[in-house]
Short mmCIF file of C-alpha atoms in Angstrom, two decimals:
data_model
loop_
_atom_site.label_atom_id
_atom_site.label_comp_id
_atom_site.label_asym_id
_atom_site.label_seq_id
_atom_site.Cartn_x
_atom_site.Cartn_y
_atom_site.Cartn_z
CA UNK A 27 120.98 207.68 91.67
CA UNK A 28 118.55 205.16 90.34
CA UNK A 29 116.48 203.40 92.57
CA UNK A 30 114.04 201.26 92.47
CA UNK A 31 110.77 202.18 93.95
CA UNK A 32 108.21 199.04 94.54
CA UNK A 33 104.54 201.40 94.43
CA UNK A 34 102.74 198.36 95.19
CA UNK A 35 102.20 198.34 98.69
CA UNK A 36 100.07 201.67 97.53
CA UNK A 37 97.17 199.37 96.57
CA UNK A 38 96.15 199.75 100.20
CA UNK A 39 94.99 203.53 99.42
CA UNK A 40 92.96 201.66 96.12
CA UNK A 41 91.46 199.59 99.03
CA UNK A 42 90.37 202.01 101.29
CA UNK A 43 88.65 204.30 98.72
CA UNK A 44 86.89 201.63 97.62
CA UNK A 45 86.08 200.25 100.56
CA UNK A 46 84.48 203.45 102.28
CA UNK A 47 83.21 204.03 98.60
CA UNK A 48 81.05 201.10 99.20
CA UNK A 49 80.22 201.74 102.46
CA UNK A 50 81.84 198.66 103.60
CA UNK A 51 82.20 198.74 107.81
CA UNK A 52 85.54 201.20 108.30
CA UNK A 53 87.53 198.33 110.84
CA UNK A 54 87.16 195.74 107.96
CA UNK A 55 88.03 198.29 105.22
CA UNK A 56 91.22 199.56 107.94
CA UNK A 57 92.05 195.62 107.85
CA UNK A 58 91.79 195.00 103.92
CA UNK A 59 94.20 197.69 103.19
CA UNK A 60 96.46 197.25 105.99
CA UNK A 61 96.93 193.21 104.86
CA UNK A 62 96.70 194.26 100.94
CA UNK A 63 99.41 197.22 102.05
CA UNK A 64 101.53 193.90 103.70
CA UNK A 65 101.59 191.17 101.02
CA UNK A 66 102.67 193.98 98.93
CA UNK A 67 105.46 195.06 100.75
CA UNK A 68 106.58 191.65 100.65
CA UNK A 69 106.20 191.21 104.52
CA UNK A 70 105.30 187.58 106.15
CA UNK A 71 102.23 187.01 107.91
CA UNK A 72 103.64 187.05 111.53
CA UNK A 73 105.02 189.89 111.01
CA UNK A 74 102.18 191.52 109.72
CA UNK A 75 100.51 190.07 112.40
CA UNK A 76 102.64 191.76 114.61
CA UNK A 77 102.96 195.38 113.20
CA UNK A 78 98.98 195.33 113.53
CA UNK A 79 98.92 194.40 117.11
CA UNK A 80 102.28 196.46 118.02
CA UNK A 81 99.28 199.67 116.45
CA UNK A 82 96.42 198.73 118.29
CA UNK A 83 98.07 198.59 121.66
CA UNK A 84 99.59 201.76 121.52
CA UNK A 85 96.21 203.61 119.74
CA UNK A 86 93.95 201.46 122.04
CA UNK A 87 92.99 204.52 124.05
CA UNK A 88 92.16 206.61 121.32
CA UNK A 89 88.65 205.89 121.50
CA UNK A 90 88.09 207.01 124.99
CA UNK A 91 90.58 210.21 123.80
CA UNK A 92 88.09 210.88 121.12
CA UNK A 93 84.50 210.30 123.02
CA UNK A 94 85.37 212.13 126.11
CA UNK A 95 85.55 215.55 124.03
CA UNK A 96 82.37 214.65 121.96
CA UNK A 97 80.47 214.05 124.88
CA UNK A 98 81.28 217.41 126.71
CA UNK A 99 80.27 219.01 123.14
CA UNK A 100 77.11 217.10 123.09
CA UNK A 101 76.10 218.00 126.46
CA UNK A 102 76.99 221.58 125.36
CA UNK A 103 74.67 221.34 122.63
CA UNK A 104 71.48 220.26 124.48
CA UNK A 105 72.20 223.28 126.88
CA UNK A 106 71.51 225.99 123.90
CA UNK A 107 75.13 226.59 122.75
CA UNK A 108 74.23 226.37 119.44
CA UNK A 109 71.33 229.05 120.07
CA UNK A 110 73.96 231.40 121.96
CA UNK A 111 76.52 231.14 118.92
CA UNK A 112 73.64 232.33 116.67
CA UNK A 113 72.04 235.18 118.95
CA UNK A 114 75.75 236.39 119.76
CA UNK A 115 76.85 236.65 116.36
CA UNK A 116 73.36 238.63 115.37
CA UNK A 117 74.06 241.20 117.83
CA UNK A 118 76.89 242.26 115.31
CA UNK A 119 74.88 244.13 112.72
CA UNK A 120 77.80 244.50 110.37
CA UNK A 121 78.83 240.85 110.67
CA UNK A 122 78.16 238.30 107.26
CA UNK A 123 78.13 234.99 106.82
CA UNK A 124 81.39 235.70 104.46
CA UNK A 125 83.33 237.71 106.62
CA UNK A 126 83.04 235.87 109.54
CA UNK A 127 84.19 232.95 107.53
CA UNK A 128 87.04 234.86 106.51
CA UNK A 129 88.09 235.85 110.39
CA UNK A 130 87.96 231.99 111.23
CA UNK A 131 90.17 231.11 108.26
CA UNK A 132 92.62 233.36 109.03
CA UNK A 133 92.53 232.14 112.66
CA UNK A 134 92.63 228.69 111.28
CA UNK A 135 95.64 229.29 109.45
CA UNK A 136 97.72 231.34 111.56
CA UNK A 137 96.76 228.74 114.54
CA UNK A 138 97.83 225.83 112.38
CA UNK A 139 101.01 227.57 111.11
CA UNK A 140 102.33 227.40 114.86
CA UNK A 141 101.27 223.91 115.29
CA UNK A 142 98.24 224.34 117.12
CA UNK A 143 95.72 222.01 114.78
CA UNK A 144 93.06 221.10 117.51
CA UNK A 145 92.20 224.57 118.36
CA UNK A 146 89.80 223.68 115.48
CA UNK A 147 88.19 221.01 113.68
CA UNK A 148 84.65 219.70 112.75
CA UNK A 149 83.18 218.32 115.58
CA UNK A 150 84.40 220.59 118.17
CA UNK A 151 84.67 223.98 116.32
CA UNK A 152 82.03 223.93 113.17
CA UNK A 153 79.36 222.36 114.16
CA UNK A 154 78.93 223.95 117.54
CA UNK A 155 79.75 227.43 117.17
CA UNK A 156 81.62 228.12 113.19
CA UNK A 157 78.26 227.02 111.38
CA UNK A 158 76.02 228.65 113.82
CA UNK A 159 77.50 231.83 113.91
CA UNK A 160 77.75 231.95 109.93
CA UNK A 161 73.85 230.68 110.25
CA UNK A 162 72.77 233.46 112.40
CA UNK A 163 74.85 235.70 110.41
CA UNK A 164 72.73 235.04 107.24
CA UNK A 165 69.36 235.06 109.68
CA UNK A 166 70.12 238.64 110.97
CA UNK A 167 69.76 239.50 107.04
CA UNK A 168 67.26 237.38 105.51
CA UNK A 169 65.45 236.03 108.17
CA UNK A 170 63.64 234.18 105.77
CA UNK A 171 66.79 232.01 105.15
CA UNK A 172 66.25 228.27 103.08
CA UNK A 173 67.10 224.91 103.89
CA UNK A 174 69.26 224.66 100.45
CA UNK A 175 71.61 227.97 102.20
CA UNK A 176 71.77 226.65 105.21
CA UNK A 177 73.29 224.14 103.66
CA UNK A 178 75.46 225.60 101.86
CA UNK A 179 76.76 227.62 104.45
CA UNK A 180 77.09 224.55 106.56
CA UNK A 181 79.30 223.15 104.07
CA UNK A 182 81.41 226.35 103.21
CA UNK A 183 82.02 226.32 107.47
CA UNK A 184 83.30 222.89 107.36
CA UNK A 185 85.28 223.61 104.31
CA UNK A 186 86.82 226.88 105.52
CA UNK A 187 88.12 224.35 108.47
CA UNK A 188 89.81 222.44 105.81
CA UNK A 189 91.19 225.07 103.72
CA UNK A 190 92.71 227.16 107.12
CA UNK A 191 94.22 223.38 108.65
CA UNK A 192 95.63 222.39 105.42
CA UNK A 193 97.59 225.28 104.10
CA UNK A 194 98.52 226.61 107.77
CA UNK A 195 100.34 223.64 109.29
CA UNK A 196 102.54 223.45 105.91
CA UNK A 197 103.92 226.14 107.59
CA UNK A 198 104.74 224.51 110.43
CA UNK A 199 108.59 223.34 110.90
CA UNK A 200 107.72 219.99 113.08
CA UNK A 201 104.66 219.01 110.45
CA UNK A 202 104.90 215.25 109.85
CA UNK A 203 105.04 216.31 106.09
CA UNK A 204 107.59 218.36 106.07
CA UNK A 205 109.78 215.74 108.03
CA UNK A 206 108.52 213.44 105.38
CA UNK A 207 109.78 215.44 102.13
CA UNK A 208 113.32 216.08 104.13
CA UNK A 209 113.93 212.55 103.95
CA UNK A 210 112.71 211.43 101.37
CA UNK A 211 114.99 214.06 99.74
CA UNK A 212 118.24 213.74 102.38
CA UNK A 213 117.13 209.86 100.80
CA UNK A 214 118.02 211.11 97.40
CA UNK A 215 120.90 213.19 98.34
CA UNK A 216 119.58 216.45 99.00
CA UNK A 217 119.89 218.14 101.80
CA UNK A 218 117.44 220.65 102.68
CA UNK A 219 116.68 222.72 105.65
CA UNK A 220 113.01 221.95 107.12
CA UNK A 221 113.14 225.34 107.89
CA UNK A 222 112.91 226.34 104.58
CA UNK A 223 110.41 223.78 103.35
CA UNK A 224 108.39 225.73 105.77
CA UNK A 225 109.22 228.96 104.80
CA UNK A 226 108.22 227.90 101.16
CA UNK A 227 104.95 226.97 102.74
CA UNK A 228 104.23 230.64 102.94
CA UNK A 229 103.10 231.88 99.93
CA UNK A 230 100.84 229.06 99.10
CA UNK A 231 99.04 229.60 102.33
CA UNK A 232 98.95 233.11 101.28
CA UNK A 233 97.43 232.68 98.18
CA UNK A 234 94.79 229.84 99.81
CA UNK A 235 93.59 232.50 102.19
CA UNK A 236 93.25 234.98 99.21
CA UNK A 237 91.24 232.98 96.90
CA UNK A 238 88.97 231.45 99.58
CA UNK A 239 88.30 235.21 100.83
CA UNK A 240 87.18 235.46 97.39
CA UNK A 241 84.76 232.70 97.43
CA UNK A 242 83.48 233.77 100.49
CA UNK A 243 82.87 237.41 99.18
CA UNK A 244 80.93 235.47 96.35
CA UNK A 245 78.74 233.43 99.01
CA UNK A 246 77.62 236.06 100.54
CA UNK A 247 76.45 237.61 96.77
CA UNK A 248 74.76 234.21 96.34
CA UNK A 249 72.96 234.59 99.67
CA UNK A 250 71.74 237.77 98.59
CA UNK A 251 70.87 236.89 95.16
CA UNK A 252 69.31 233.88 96.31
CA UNK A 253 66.78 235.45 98.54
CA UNK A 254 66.00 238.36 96.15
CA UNK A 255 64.93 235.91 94.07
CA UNK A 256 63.24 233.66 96.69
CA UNK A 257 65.65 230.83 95.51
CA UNK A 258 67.96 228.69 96.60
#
């Protein structure tokens, strides 16, 4: 059962870290790896050639796919739906900036576990309503809320989206992933059930939501502590 794996073409992931690390222009760093990712694999240059344009023409909508949706969220924006999100949420007087955190993770999760992964996301779920709702939570208790929390808050939203996509759509049977680990072990001779993969999914998206409630019980302590102390 041994075989030789070549881990060079993973140089490409080397290339785009570095790339982006630098700030280098994302199409040129996308290019680098994909050619560094090509040599390595051994593959000529037509071919290479090929595989890139075979990607682009079937992606080569994607950007209209993408800027569409932004657009409508933009125009949303200018019209006060960040304002609503904040003034809704501060009609709750028992709502905090942790616990409403804690209702979109668990939405996030249970969402991604069936599959459904753009029900969220950053630019059309935190940043319009997730971040101003867990803003205007904080506001309807210290109205006197810093720069340095809403920061924080900001990022704990946009992690929370994270935290709920990545441990939820393990869960889900038809995730690219787990199609990837049941061939990569039918590859080796295993057989498993993707069903199962899934299932096993389970308790570590259990345990995610548990310890991230956690943290977000612990935010909202820092909140408070933080403006007792007129700090950030």
């Amino acid at each position: 059962m041994n075989h030789t794996v070549n881990l060079w073409p993973l140089l490409g992931v080397a290339v785009i870290v570095l790339g982006f690390a630098l700030r280098a222009h994302p199409v040129l760093v996308v290019i680098a790896a994909c050619a560094v990712t090509g040599f390595a694999a051994s593959m000529d240059v037509e071919h290479l050639l090929a595989v890139l344009g075979a990607a682009f023409i079937k992606t080569r909508n994607l950007p209209l796919i993408l800027l569409l949706p932004l657009a409508a969220i933009g125009l949303l924006e200018r019209y006060g739906l960040k304002e609503h999100a904040q003034a809704s949420i501060a009609r709750i007087k028992s709502a905090t900036t942790g616990r409403l955190l804690i209702v979109y993770l668990a939405i996030r999760e249970i969402t991604a576990a069936f599959g459904l992964t753009s029900i969220g996301g950053h630019p059309n779920m935190v940043r319009p309503l997730i971040a101003p709702m867990a803003e205007g939570a904080a506001e309807n208790r210290y109205p006197a809320l810093t720069d340095a929390l809403r920061h924080r808050i900001r990022a704990m939203s946009a992690a929370i989206d994270n935290v709920g996509l990545f441990f939820g759509e393990d869960v889900f049977v038809a995730f690219g992933a787990i199609v990837l680990m049941q061939t990569i072990l039918r590859g080796e001779g295993l057989e498993v059930d993707p069903l199962h993969i899934a299932l096993w999914g389970i308790p570590t998206a259990v345990t995610a939501f548990v310890i991230h409630s956690w943290r977000l019980h612990r935010l909202d302590a820092h909140i408070a502590r933080a403006m007792m102390k007129g700090q950030p």
